[in-house]
Every structure is written in structure tokens, then in C-alpha cells.
Short mmCIF file of C-alpha atoms and ligand atoms in Angstrom, two decimals:
data_model
loop_
_atom_site.label_atom_id
_atom_site.label_comp_id
_atom_site.label_asym_id
_atom_site.label_seq_id
_atom_site.Cartn_x
_atom_site.Cartn_y
_atom_site.Cartn_z
CA MET U 1 16.22 8.88 2.91
CA ASN U 2 17.36 9.73 -0.43
CA ASP U 3 20.98 8.02 0.08
CA SER U 4 21.37 5.39 -2.98
CA LYS U 5 23.73 3.53 -0.62
CA THR U 6 22.33 3.45 2.40
CA ILE U 7 23.45 0.84 4.68
CA ILE U 8 20.92 -0.46 6.88
CA GLU U 9 22.20 -1.99 10.17
CA ALA U 10 20.10 -5.00 10.56
CA ASP U 11 19.92 -5.96 14.59
CA SER U 12 22.06 -8.61 14.50
CA SER U 13 20.62 -10.25 17.96
CA ASP U 14 18.73 -13.18 17.73
CA ASN U 15 20.29 -14.53 14.65
CA THR U 16 21.22 -17.64 15.31
CA ASP U 17 18.02 -19.63 14.02
CA THR U 18 18.15 -17.65 10.47
CA GLY U 19 22.40 -17.09 10.16
CA VAL U 20 21.50 -14.00 8.77
CA ASP U 21 24.29 -11.44 9.86
CA SER U 22 23.73 -7.74 10.37
CA GLY U 23 24.77 -5.11 7.91
CA VAL U 24 22.27 -5.43 5.15
CA ASN U 25 23.20 -3.47 2.08
CA ALA U 26 20.01 -1.82 0.83
CA ASP U 27 21.49 -0.37 -2.45
CA THR U 28 19.03 -0.53 -5.12
CA GLY U 29 22.37 -0.28 -7.65
CA VAL U 30 19.92 1.53 -10.07
CA GLY U 31 22.11 4.16 -10.15
CA ASN U 32 25.19 1.92 -11.30
CA SER U 33 26.30 2.67 -14.74
CA SER U 34 24.28 0.08 -16.99
CA ASN U 35 24.74 -0.33 -20.96
CA THR U 36 20.84 -0.91 -21.88
CA ASP U 37 18.76 0.90 -24.14
CA ALA U 38 16.01 -0.87 -22.46
CA GLY U 39 14.08 1.87 -20.92
CA ALA U 40 16.64 4.73 -21.89
CA ASP U 41 13.54 6.94 -22.68
CA TYR U 42 12.59 7.13 -19.21
CA ARG U 43 15.94 6.55 -17.40
CA ALA U 44 16.61 9.60 -16.44
CA ASN U 45 13.27 10.32 -14.64
CA VAL U 46 13.36 6.83 -12.79
CA ASP U 47 16.75 6.62 -11.40
CA THR U 48 16.43 9.24 -8.59
CA ARG U 49 13.09 7.82 -7.94
CA THR U 50 14.03 4.34 -7.60
CA ASN U 51 17.24 4.72 -5.57
CA ASP U 52 14.95 6.36 -3.04
CA LYS U 53 14.28 3.90 -0.35
CA ILE U 54 12.23 4.83 2.46
CA ASN U 55 11.76 3.21 5.84
CA ILE U 56 8.39 1.96 6.33
CA THR U 57 8.03 0.29 9.62
CA GLY U 58 11.75 -0.88 9.43
CA ILE U 59 11.67 -2.14 6.22
CA TYR U 60 13.14 -0.30 3.33
CA VAL U 61 10.87 0.40 0.31
CA ASN U 62 11.89 1.97 -3.12
CA ARG U 63 9.91 4.91 -3.88
CA THR U 64 8.89 4.27 -7.76
CA ASP U 65 6.33 3.63 -10.12
CA ILE U 66 6.18 0.56 -12.57
CA LYS U 67 8.49 1.64 -15.31
CA GLY U 68 10.95 2.50 -12.97
CA ALA U 69 10.72 -0.69 -11.39
CA ALA U 70 10.70 -2.31 -14.64
CA TYR U 71 13.87 -0.54 -15.41
CA ALA U 72 15.33 -1.32 -12.34
CA VAL U 73 15.13 -4.74 -13.49
CA SER U 74 16.70 -4.05 -17.00
CA SER U 75 19.72 -2.34 -15.29
CA TYR U 76 20.39 -5.77 -13.05
CA VAL U 77 20.53 -7.84 -16.52
CA ALA U 78 22.51 -5.26 -18.01
CA ARG U 79 25.18 -4.99 -15.22
CA LYS U 80 25.39 -8.68 -15.17
CA CYS U 81 26.05 -8.15 -18.90
CA SER U 82 28.82 -5.86 -18.43
CA SER U 83 30.61 -6.81 -15.63
CA GLY U 84 31.57 -10.52 -17.18
CA SER U 85 33.79 -10.89 -13.83
CA GLY U 86 32.63 -14.92 -13.98
CA GLY U 87 31.19 -14.65 -10.56
CA SER U 88 28.61 -17.64 -11.44
CA SER U 89 29.73 -21.10 -11.94
CA GLY U 90 26.88 -22.97 -13.93
CA SER U 91 26.75 -22.44 -17.60
CA ARG U 92 24.43 -20.27 -19.46
CA SER U 93 22.99 -21.30 -22.79
CA GLY U 94 21.64 -18.51 -24.55
CA GLY U 95 19.51 -16.38 -22.31
CA SER U 96 18.48 -13.41 -24.89
CA GLY U 97 19.40 -10.65 -22.68
CA CYS U 98 22.65 -11.68 -21.13
CA SER U 99 25.04 -14.65 -21.83
CA SER U 100 27.61 -14.89 -19.07
CA GLY U 101 29.46 -12.87 -16.33
CA SER U 102 28.51 -11.86 -13.04
CA ARG U 103 26.63 -9.43 -11.04
CA SER U 104 28.49 -6.27 -9.69
CA GLY U 105 25.89 -4.75 -7.67
CA ASN U 106 25.58 -4.60 -4.12
CA GLY U 107 22.58 -6.53 -2.70
CA SER U 108 24.28 -9.36 -1.00
CA ILE U 109 23.94 -12.32 1.06
CA HIS U 110 26.47 -15.29 1.10
CA ALA U 111 24.99 -18.57 1.13
CA CYS U 112 27.15 -21.73 2.47
CA GLY U 113 25.93 -25.00 1.83
CA GLY U 114 22.44 -23.96 1.21
CA ALA U 115 22.45 -22.59 4.48
CA TYR U 116 21.56 -18.84 5.45
CA ALA U 117 24.68 -17.03 6.16
CA SER U 118 26.16 -13.46 6.24
CA VAL U 119 25.02 -10.44 4.67
CA SER U 120 27.47 -7.99 3.38
CA SER U 121 28.45 -5.42 0.85
CA SER U 122 30.34 -5.60 -2.71
CA SER U 123 31.34 -9.35 -2.49
CA SER U 124 27.82 -10.45 -3.65
CA ALA U 125 28.27 -9.57 -7.24
CA ARG U 126 27.82 -13.16 -8.03
CA PHE U 127 24.49 -13.57 -6.93
CA PRO U 128 21.03 -12.59 -8.69
CA ALA U 129 19.50 -9.27 -7.97
CA MET U 130 16.46 -9.87 -5.88
CA VAL U 131 13.11 -8.35 -6.26
CA CYS U 132 10.36 -8.43 -3.68
CA THR U 133 6.74 -7.17 -3.74
CA PRO U 134 5.52 -7.19 -0.04
CA ASN U 135 1.97 -6.18 0.60
CA ALA U 136 0.59 -5.32 4.21
CA GLU U 137 0.22 -8.84 5.30
CA ILE U 138 3.74 -9.55 4.40
CA MET U 139 5.02 -6.38 6.04
CA MET U 140 3.15 -7.22 9.33
CA GLU U 141 4.52 -10.81 8.96
CA ALA U 142 8.03 -9.42 8.66
CA GLN U 143 7.72 -7.75 12.08
CA ASN U 144 7.63 -11.56 13.54
CA ASP U 145 9.69 -13.24 11.34
CA LYS U 146 13.52 -12.21 11.44
CA LEU U 147 14.38 -13.74 8.53
CA LEU U 148 11.80 -12.45 6.38
CA HIS U 149 12.55 -8.83 7.76
CA ASP U 150 16.08 -9.20 6.84
CA ILE U 151 15.34 -10.81 3.69
CA LEU U 152 13.35 -7.69 2.55
CA ASN U 153 15.89 -5.31 3.51
CA ALA U 154 18.70 -7.13 1.68
CA ALA U 155 16.56 -7.03 -1.42
CA ASP U 156 17.92 -4.99 -4.27
CA LEU U 157 14.31 -3.65 -5.11
CA VAL U 158 11.18 -3.72 -2.78
CA ILE U 159 8.38 -2.35 -4.18
CA ALA U 160 4.83 -1.42 -2.39
CA ASP U 161 2.48 -4.12 -3.52
CA GLY U 162 -0.61 -3.26 -1.90
CA ALA U 163 -2.83 -0.28 -0.49
CA GLY U 164 -1.78 -1.08 2.78
CA VAL U 165 1.69 -0.40 2.40
CA VAL U 166 1.15 2.89 1.02
CA LEU U 167 -1.47 4.06 3.64
CA ALA U 168 1.54 2.55 6.32
CA SER U 169 3.88 5.06 4.48
CA LYS U 170 1.24 7.91 5.04
CA ILE U 171 0.92 7.42 8.50
CA LEU U 172 4.60 7.56 8.76
CA GLY U 173 4.74 11.11 7.04
CA HIS U 174 6.00 10.01 3.37
CA LYS U 175 4.62 11.40 0.48
CA ASN U 176 4.07 9.96 -2.92
CA LEU U 177 4.85 6.33 -2.60
CA GLU U 178 3.26 4.93 -5.31
CA ARG U 179 1.62 1.34 -5.36
CA VAL U 180 3.53 -0.98 -7.71
CA PRO U 181 1.61 -4.41 -7.89
CA GLY U 182 3.96 -7.02 -8.81
CA PHE U 183 1.61 -8.52 -11.12
CA ASP U 184 2.09 -4.98 -13.10
CA LEU U 185 5.58 -5.26 -13.13
CA VAL U 186 5.61 -8.67 -14.35
CA LYS U 187 3.29 -7.79 -16.93
CA GLU U 188 5.55 -4.90 -18.02
CA LEU U 189 8.46 -7.11 -18.46
CA LEU U 190 6.59 -9.88 -20.32
CA THR U 191 4.66 -7.74 -22.61
CA ASN U 192 7.28 -5.46 -23.99
CA PRO U 193 10.00 -7.50 -25.56
CA ALA U 194 11.33 -5.07 -27.54
CA ARG U 195 12.06 -2.85 -24.28
CA TYR U 196 13.04 -5.56 -22.07
CA PRO U 197 14.80 -8.26 -24.44
CA PHE U 198 15.16 -10.82 -21.68
CA SER U 199 13.95 -14.51 -21.33
CA PHE U 200 11.71 -15.35 -18.42
CA PHE U 201 11.60 -19.02 -16.46
CA PHE U 202 8.13 -19.41 -14.59
CA LEU U 203 8.77 -21.31 -11.34
CA GLY U 204 5.59 -21.96 -9.17
CA GLY U 205 1.71 -22.52 -9.25
CA LYS U 206 -0.25 -25.74 -9.53
CA PRO U 207 1.08 -28.51 -12.34
CA GLY U 208 0.34 -27.00 -15.68
CA VAL U 209 -0.27 -23.33 -14.56
CA ALA U 210 3.38 -22.36 -15.57
CA GLU U 211 2.87 -23.89 -18.97
CA SER U 212 -0.82 -22.08 -19.26
CA ALA U 213 0.69 -18.72 -18.36
CA ALA U 214 3.63 -19.07 -20.91
CA ALA U 215 1.07 -20.10 -23.65
CA LYS U 216 -1.00 -17.35 -22.92
CA ILE U 217 2.19 -14.93 -23.20
CA ALA U 218 3.21 -16.49 -26.28
CA GLU U 219 -0.15 -15.90 -27.80
CA SER U 220 -0.27 -12.07 -26.73
CA SER U 221 3.50 -11.05 -26.87
CA PRO U 222 5.12 -13.70 -29.37
CA ASN U 223 8.49 -12.10 -29.18
CA THR U 224 8.88 -12.87 -25.50
CA LYS U 225 11.44 -15.65 -24.67
CA ILE U 226 9.92 -17.98 -22.07
CA SER U 227 12.87 -20.33 -21.31
CA GLY U 228 11.22 -23.00 -19.05
CA CYS U 229 8.39 -23.64 -16.39
CA ARG U 230 7.96 -25.74 -13.50
CA ASP U 231 5.25 -26.23 -11.20
CA GLY U 232 5.87 -25.06 -7.27
CA TYR U 233 4.67 -28.30 -5.71
CA PHE U 234 8.01 -29.46 -5.07
CA SER U 235 10.18 -31.35 -2.09
CA GLU U 236 13.37 -29.87 -0.75
CA LEU U 237 14.92 -33.07 -2.25
CA GLN U 238 13.92 -31.64 -5.70
CA GLU U 239 15.04 -28.60 -5.52
CA SER U 240 18.67 -29.16 -7.07
CA ASP U 241 17.13 -30.59 -10.04
CA ILE U 242 14.86 -27.58 -10.29
CA ILE U 243 17.93 -25.34 -9.85
CA GLU U 244 19.86 -27.13 -12.62
CA GLN U 245 16.37 -26.85 -15.04
CA VAL U 246 16.83 -23.25 -14.21
CA ASN U 247 20.51 -22.70 -14.90
CA LYS U 248 20.23 -24.89 -17.99
CA SER U 249 17.54 -22.85 -19.52
CA GLY U 250 20.03 -20.10 -19.34
CA THR U 251 17.18 -17.77 -18.43
CA ASP U 252 17.66 -14.12 -17.41
CA ILE U 253 14.87 -13.43 -15.09
CA LEU U 254 13.31 -16.13 -12.62
CA LEU U 255 9.74 -15.31 -11.63
CA VAL U 256 9.10 -17.43 -8.24
CA ALA U 257 5.63 -17.89 -7.78
CA LEU U 258 5.38 -20.01 -4.50
CA GLY U 259 3.32 -17.58 -2.55
CA ALA U 260 4.99 -15.17 0.36
CA PRO U 261 6.87 -15.31 2.20
CA ARG U 262 7.77 -19.04 0.96
CA GLN U 263 8.97 -17.65 -2.25
CA GLU U 264 11.15 -14.96 -0.68
CA LYS U 265 13.12 -17.50 1.56
CA TRP U 266 13.41 -19.98 -1.29
CA ILE U 267 15.00 -17.44 -3.52
CA PHE U 268 17.08 -16.41 -0.84
CA LYS U 269 18.13 -19.55 0.24
CA ASN U 270 19.35 -20.97 -3.22
CA ARG U 271 20.38 -17.64 -4.83
CA SER U 272 24.35 -18.47 -4.44
CA ARG U 273 23.25 -21.64 -6.66
CA LEU U 274 20.90 -19.90 -9.17
CA ASN U 275 22.74 -18.72 -12.67
CA VAL U 276 20.08 -15.91 -13.38
CA THR U 277 20.49 -12.34 -12.98
CA VAL U 278 17.34 -11.54 -11.63
CA CYS U 279 14.81 -13.46 -9.38
CA ILE U 280 11.28 -11.83 -8.49
CA GLY U 281 8.93 -12.94 -6.20
CA VAL U 282 5.37 -13.02 -7.88
CA GLY U 283 3.29 -14.71 -5.71
CA GLY U 284 -0.19 -15.38 -7.78
CA SER U 285 0.85 -13.75 -10.79
CA LEU U 286 1.30 -16.93 -12.86
CA ASP U 287 -2.53 -17.78 -11.59
CA VAL U 288 -3.41 -14.63 -13.28
CA LEU U 289 -1.58 -14.65 -16.43
CA ALA U 290 -2.88 -18.29 -16.66
CA GLY U 291 -6.52 -17.16 -16.29
CA SER U 292 -6.76 -19.46 -13.26
CA ALA U 293 -7.23 -16.72 -11.23
CA SER U 294 -8.57 -13.10 -11.86
CA LEU U 295 -7.40 -9.71 -10.74
CA ALA U 296 -10.12 -7.33 -8.85
CA PRO U 297 -12.17 -5.22 -10.83
CA ALA U 298 -11.00 -1.85 -11.92
CA PHE U 299 -13.08 -0.31 -9.17
CA PHE U 300 -11.85 -2.23 -6.35
CA ARG U 301 -8.15 -2.06 -7.74
CA ASN U 302 -8.48 1.84 -8.08
CA ASN U 303 -9.35 2.18 -4.38
CA GLY U 304 -7.08 0.37 -2.76
CA LEU U 305 -9.96 -2.35 -2.15
CA GLU U 306 -8.24 -5.42 -3.81
CA TRP U 307 -7.90 -7.13 -0.35
CA LEU U 308 -12.17 -7.10 -0.14
CA TYR U 309 -12.45 -8.75 -3.67
CA ARG U 310 -9.69 -11.10 -2.43
CA LEU U 311 -11.71 -12.04 0.70
CA TYR U 312 -14.86 -12.25 -0.89
CA LYS U 313 -13.26 -14.94 -3.65
CA GLU U 314 -10.91 -16.78 -0.92
CA PRO U 315 -12.98 -16.31 2.44
CA ARG U 316 -10.36 -18.79 4.00
CA ARG U 317 -7.76 -15.76 3.72
CA LEU U 318 -9.59 -14.01 6.57
CA ARG U 319 -7.43 -15.11 8.87
CA ARG U 320 -3.93 -14.20 7.21
CA MET U 321 -5.88 -10.82 6.11
CA LEU U 322 -6.83 -9.70 9.54
CA ARG U 323 -2.86 -9.03 9.45
CA LEU U 324 -4.03 -5.88 7.57
CA PRO U 325 -5.88 -3.66 9.96
CA LYS U 326 -3.25 -4.86 12.49
CA TYR U 327 -0.40 -3.42 10.01
CA ILE U 328 -2.14 -0.06 9.82
CA LEU U 329 -2.31 0.04 13.82
CA PHE U 330 1.30 -1.07 13.97
CA ALA U 331 2.45 1.65 11.76
CA PHE U 332 0.40 4.19 13.92
CA TYR U 333 2.68 2.54 17.03
CA TRP U 334 5.81 2.93 15.03
CA ARG U 335 5.03 6.97 14.13
CA LEU U 336 4.46 7.26 17.67
CA PHE U 337 7.20 5.55 19.43
CA ARG U 338 10.07 4.09 17.10
CA GLN U 339 10.03 6.85 14.12
CA GLY U 340 12.97 8.85 14.33
CA LYS U 341 14.67 6.52 17.09
CA GLN U 342 16.00 3.78 14.62
CA GLU U 343 16.20 5.76 11.41
N1 UDP S 1 2.33 -22.20 -4.42
C1 UDP S 1 3.21 -23.08 -4.92
N2 UDP S 1 3.59 -23.59 -4.17
C2 UDP S 1 3.19 -24.31 -2.85
C3 UDP S 1 2.13 -23.30 -2.19
C4 UDP S 1 1.67 -22.08 -3.25
O1 UDP S 1 3.63 -23.21 -6.09
O2 UDP S 1 3.78 -24.95 -2.04
C5 UDP S 1 1.67 -21.36 -5.38
C6 UDP S 1 0.20 -21.20 -5.56
O3 UDP S 1 -0.23 -22.26 -6.48
C7 UDP S 1 -0.26 -19.82 -6.15
C8 UDP S 1 1.05 -18.85 -5.82
O4 UDP S 1 1.86 -19.86 -4.72
O5 UDP S 1 -0.18 -20.18 -7.56
C9 UDP S 1 0.60 -18.03 -4.87
O6 UDP S 1 -0.36 -18.44 -3.92
P1 UDP S 1 -1.09 -17.03 -2.86
O7 UDP S 1 -2.04 -16.71 -3.81
O8 UDP S 1 -1.25 -17.92 -1.71
O9 UDP S 1 0.27 -16.23 -2.69
P2 UDP S 1 0.43 -14.66 -2.42
O10 UDP S 1 -0.15 -13.89 -3.93
O11 UDP S 1 -0.73 -14.51 -1.14
O12 UDP S 1 1.87 -14.47 -2.10
#
């Protein structure tokens, strides 16, 4: 599937609980013209790859790498800067990458009155771009959670966060899908302010974690602009205040670390109210940046065994992790009985 403007027809049945209509636009928008120099040095190489979405068990994942994904994020910010068609209400106050205007991309989800609503094409310009970082657990969960499934397929950029997703892609006969850990994407964006001159808001983690992460970044990368922080333990009643805080900060990129799939659903539900250019669901990345959690040692990371290390550190995740082998079996099932029939 090499078409950069592929329209995925989501199953329109059984939508009443989620309110998500069919017709999910999976365009990454990366190929659109963008006026940024950020990433210009490798733009020529990454455009084609990042535009290439492949169907992995019904979820469309971008074939890209860290730099390609970071460039895609840059292009979303640039796109919003250059469109200037005034889609967002709310005031922006000095995000460094972009200051006003609306997104002119295609990923599109309309929210009405805070509820989930229809998914269609170009009129979504006013909403932030959405980046999802699913691992095998989430890919499996999405098979039983239609809202999550549709959100992933409506996202502008979907990167393969885990080795399980890459393995599933191989089972399905796709070559060269690279693993792109969400943490690596976040690090790439946060630690290269000259290349990605954007401002970031950290939302999520236990109280104090976002601030510690911001302090660590300020130490190691003093030119990176963190425009605000907020912990991830809040009630629905507090959401409006949080959104106001984010909007007032004038941030370009909102990193949402509420754990999957809560963060994806939170972004999806609130994206019409968020006056940012990009929202990225980043799981436990703030904990790692803050130093309250550690990455798996290189051996585990390089051999696709991060899950094993995480299980060792957090045995309570066992039940959740059983989705991983289940997902691999599901990929075989998909290959045998579904592939080709729905693509
Ligand atoms: N988290 C949060 N609010 C919540 C639940 C979780 O901010 O209500 C945070 C939690 O503190 C952690 C992050 O979400 O920093 C990611 O959690 P987890 O590692 O379980 O998610 P995953 O990486 O598997 O998506």
C-alpha cells in the first residue's frame, strides 16, 4: 500500500457506542508541502517512506524510521504555520515553532460537544495532528475495542513501537518495517532544538514527574522550550482547566503520557478543544526522561526483548503482556483468513 492518500473504510457497523463514523482518512500528510527547514537534510529520503502505510491486522502503520517520524511531526507544525486559515479558536501565546493558524492536513475527526463524532476528510484542518505509538499489546487490544481501532486508523502518524508489531508485519509478508519506539521519537524531538524548534507541553505521569522530566531536559538541552507541565492524575471535571492551561501555554507539541489506550482516547476526545499542532501519545516516556523509570538495557532493546525486561521490572503486567503472544497468533490467523480479503 503505497498510496499517500489512502482512505480506509472503517467498518461502520456497531458504532453507536463510540460515535465514530466510517471513512477514516489515513493520510499522513507528510508529502504535503511544508515550509520548514527542520529535517530538510533528510526530507528527500523520508517522504516516501513515511507516506507508506501498511496494513498490519487491520491497523495502518507507517513504514518509517525515527528521523522520518520526527520529520513528519515537523511537517505538521510547519503545515499549521503556513496555512493560517484560522481554524482554531483559543489564543496562542508564543509557541516557538508556530504562532497561529490552522492545520491543513487530512486526518480528521470531528468532535461535537466533547463527544466522539464523525470521521471524514479535509474539514479536519483545524484539529491537531495525532501521533500514535502502538505496541503489540495495543494492536491486540484494538481488535476488541472498536473506538481504539478507529482512533489508530484516524491518526496522522502511527509508528511501530514494539518488536511484536514488527514481527506481525513479517508474518503478514511486509518487509522492512522498522521499529520506532515512541520514546526514541520523543527524545529525537526534545534534544535537537535547532532541528525541531518547537515548544512542548508535558501532560501525564505522577505528580512531579513531568516537572522532573522538564528539568532534566533543561539540563541536557537548554535550548529546548518546555512551555508547561501537568500530572496525569485528574478527573473529567478538571479536563477543561487542563486544556485551558495547555492552550494558554501556546505550545506546539503536546506530549500525552497517560498510558495506552487512555492517552489515545483522551487526545481523540479533546482534540477539537486543543489549540496545539501535534499531540503524541507517549506512554511511560516522561517517567524515563525524569529518571523514575529506566529503559531496558541495550541487549534487551536490540533483540526485541524489551517486554521481557519490563515484565521482570513490573510482574503485575503479566496479564496485559499475554496479549503479545496472542497478537502474534492473531497475525497468523490474519494472514491465513483475512489478508487480501479486506485490503
Ligand atoms: N498515568 C497517568 N495517569 C493515569 C494512569 C497512568 O498519568 O491515570 C501515567 C503513569 O504515571 C505513567 C504513564 O501513564 O507515567 C504510562 O503508564 P504505563 O507505563 O502503564 O503505560 P504504557 O507505557 O504501557 O502505555
